[in-house]
PDB file of C-alpha atoms in Angstrom:
ATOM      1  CA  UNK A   1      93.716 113.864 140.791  1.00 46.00           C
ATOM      2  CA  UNK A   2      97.289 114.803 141.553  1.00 47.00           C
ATOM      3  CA  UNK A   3      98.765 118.577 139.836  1.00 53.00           C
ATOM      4  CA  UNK A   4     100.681 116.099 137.002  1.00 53.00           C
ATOM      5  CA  UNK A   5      97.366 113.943 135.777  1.00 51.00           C
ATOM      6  CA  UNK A   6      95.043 115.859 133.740  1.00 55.00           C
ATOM      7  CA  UNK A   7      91.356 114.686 133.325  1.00 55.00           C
ATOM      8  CA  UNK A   8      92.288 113.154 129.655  1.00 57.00           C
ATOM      9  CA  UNK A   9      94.822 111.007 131.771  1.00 58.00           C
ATOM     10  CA  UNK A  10      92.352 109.232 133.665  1.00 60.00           C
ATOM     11  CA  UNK A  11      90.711 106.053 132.210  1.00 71.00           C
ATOM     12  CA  UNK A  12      86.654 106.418 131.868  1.00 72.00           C
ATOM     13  CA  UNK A  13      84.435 103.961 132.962  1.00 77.00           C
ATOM     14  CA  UNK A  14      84.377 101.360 130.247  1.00 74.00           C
ATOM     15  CA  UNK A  15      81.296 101.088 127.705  1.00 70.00           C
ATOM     16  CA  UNK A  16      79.107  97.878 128.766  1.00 78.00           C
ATOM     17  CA  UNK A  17      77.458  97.077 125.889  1.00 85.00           C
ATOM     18  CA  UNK A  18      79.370  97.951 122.666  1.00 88.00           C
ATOM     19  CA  UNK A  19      76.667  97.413 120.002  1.00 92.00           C
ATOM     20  CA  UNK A  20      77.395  95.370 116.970  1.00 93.00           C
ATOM     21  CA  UNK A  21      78.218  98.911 114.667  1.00 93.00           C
ATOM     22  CA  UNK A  22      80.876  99.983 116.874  1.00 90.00           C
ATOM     23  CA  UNK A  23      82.735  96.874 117.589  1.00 92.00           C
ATOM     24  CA  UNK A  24      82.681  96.638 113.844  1.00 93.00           C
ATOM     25  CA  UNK A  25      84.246 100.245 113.352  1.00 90.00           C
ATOM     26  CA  UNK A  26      86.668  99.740 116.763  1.00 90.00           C
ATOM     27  CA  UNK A  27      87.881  96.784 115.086  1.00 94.00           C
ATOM     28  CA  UNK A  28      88.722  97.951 111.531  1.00 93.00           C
ATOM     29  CA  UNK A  29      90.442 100.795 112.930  1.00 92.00           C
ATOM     30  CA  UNK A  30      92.228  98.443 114.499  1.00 93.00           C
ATOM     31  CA  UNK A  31      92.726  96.292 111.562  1.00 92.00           C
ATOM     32  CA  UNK A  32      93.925  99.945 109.660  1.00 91.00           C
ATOM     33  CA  UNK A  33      96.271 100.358 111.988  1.00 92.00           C
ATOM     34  CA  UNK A  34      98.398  96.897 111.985  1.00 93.00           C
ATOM     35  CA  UNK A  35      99.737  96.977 108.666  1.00 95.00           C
ATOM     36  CA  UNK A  36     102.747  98.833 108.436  1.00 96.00           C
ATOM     37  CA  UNK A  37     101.994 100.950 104.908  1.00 96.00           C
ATOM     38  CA  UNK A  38      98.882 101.803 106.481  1.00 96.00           C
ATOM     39  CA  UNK A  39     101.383 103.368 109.330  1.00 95.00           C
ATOM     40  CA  UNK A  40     103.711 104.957 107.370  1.00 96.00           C
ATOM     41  CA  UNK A  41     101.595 106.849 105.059  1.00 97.00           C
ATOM     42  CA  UNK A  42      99.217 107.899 108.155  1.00 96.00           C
ATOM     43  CA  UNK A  43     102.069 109.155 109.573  1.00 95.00           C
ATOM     44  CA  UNK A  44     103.336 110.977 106.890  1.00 96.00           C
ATOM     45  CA  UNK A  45      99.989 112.786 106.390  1.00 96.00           C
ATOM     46  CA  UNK A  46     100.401 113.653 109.957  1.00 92.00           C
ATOM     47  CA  UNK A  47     100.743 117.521 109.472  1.00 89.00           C
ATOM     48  CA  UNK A  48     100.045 118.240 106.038  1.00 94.00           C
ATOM     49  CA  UNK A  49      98.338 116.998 103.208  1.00 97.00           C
ATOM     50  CA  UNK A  50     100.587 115.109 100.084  1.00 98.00           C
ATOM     51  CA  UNK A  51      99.331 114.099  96.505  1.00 97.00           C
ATOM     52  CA  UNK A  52      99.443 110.190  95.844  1.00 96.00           C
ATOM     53  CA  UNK A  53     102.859 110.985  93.789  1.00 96.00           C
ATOM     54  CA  UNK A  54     104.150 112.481  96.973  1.00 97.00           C
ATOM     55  CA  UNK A  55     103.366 109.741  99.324  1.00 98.00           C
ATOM     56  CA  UNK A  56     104.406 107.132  96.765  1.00 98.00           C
ATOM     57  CA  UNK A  57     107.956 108.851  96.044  1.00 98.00           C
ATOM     58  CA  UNK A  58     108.798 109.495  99.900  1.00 97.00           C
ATOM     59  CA  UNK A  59     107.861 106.139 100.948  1.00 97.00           C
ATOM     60  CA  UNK A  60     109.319 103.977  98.329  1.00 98.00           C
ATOM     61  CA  UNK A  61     105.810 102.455  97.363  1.00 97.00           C
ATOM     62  CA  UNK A  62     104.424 102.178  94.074  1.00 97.00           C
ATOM     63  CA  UNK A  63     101.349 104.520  93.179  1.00 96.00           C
ATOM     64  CA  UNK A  64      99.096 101.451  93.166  1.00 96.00           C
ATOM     65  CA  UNK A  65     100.171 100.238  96.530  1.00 96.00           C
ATOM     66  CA  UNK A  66      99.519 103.798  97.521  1.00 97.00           C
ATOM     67  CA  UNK A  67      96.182 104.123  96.146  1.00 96.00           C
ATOM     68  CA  UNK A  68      94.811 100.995  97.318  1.00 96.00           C
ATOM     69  CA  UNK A  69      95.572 101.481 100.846  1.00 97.00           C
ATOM     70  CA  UNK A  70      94.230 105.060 100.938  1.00 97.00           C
ATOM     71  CA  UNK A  71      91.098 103.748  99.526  1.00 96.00           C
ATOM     72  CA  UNK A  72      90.808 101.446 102.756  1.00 95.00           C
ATOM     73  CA  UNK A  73      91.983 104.539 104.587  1.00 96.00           C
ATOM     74  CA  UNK A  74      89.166 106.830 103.252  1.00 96.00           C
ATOM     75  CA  UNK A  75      86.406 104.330 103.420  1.00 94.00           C
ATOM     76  CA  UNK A  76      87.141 104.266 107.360  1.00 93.00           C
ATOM     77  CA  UNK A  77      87.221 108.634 107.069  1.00 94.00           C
ATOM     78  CA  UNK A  78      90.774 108.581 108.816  1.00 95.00           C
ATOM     79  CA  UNK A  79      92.060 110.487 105.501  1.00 97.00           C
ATOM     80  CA  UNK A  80      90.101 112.703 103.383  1.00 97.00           C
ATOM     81  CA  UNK A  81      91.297 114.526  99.821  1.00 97.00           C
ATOM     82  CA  UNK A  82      90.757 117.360  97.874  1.00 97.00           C
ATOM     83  CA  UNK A  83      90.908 117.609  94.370  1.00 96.00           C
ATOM     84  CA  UNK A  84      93.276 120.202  91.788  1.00 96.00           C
ATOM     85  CA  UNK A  85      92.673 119.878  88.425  1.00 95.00           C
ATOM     86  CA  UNK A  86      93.621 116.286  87.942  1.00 94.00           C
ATOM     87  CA  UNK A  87      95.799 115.577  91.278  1.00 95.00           C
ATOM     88  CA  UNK A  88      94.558 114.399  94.811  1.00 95.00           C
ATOM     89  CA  UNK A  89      95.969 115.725  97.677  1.00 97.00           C
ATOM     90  CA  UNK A  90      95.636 113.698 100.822  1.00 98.00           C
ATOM     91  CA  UNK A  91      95.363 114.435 104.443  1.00 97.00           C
ATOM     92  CA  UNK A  92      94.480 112.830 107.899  1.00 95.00           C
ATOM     93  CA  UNK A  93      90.499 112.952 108.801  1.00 95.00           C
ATOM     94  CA  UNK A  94      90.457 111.916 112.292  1.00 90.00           C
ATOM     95  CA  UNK A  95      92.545 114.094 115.010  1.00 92.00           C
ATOM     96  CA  UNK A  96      91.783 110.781 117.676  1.00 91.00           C
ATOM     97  CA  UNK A  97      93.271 108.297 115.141  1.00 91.00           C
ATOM     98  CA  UNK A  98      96.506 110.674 114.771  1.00 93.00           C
ATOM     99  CA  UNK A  99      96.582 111.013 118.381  1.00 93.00           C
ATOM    100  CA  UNK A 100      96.468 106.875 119.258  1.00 92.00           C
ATOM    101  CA  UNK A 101      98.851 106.251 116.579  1.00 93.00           C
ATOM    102  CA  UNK A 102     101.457 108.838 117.768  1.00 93.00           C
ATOM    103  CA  UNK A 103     100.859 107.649 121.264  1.00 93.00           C
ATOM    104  CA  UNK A 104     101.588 104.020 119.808  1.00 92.00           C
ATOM    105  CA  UNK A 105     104.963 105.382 118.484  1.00 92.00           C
ATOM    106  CA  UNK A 106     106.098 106.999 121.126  1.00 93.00           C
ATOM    107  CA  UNK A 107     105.517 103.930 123.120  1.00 92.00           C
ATOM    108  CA  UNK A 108     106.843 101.488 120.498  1.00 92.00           C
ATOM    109  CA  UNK A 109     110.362 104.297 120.733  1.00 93.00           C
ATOM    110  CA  UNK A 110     110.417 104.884 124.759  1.00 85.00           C
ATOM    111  CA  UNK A 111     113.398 103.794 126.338  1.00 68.00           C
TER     112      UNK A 111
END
């Protein structure tokens, strides 16, 4: 390994024989991560947590559209919530997720 490559830089030996549970999860995080709400409002939870109002009002969505595609979001535990009194406040769940998207972004922006 040269001084510039750390050991997260090199590629690991690839998995053989991906059971049936974890091509199923692989491939709805996948699926989470080509629609471009989905994107947005992952991104926007990036580095803090925002109620559904929030997320709604700074994206331009409506609270349903909002809802809905944190509910696909939380059933695949890349967000999470906590609850005050009658609000939910939402906020990425999965560090690896955040770290392949903004890796996806900066590749999508590179010049």
């Amino acid at each position: 390994m040269s001084q510039d490559t750390t050991k997260d830089d090199v590629l690991r030996e690839p998995i053989i024989d991906l059971d049936d549970e974890t091509l199923f999860v692989v491939s709805q995080t996948f699926k989470a991560l080509c629609d471009p709400t989905r994107i947005r409002i992952l991104n926007f939870l990036c580095s803090e947590e925002h109620s559904v109002n929030e997320i709604a009002e700074k994206l331009n969505l409506s609270q349903s559209s909002v809802s809905h595609q944190l509910r696909f979001l939380k059933n695949l535990r890349l967000v999470k919530f906590r609850r005050e009194g009658t609000t939910l406040y939402y906020s990425n769940d999965d560090d690896h997720i955040m770290n392949l998207l903004q890796q996806a972004i900066d590749h999508a922006t590179h010049t």
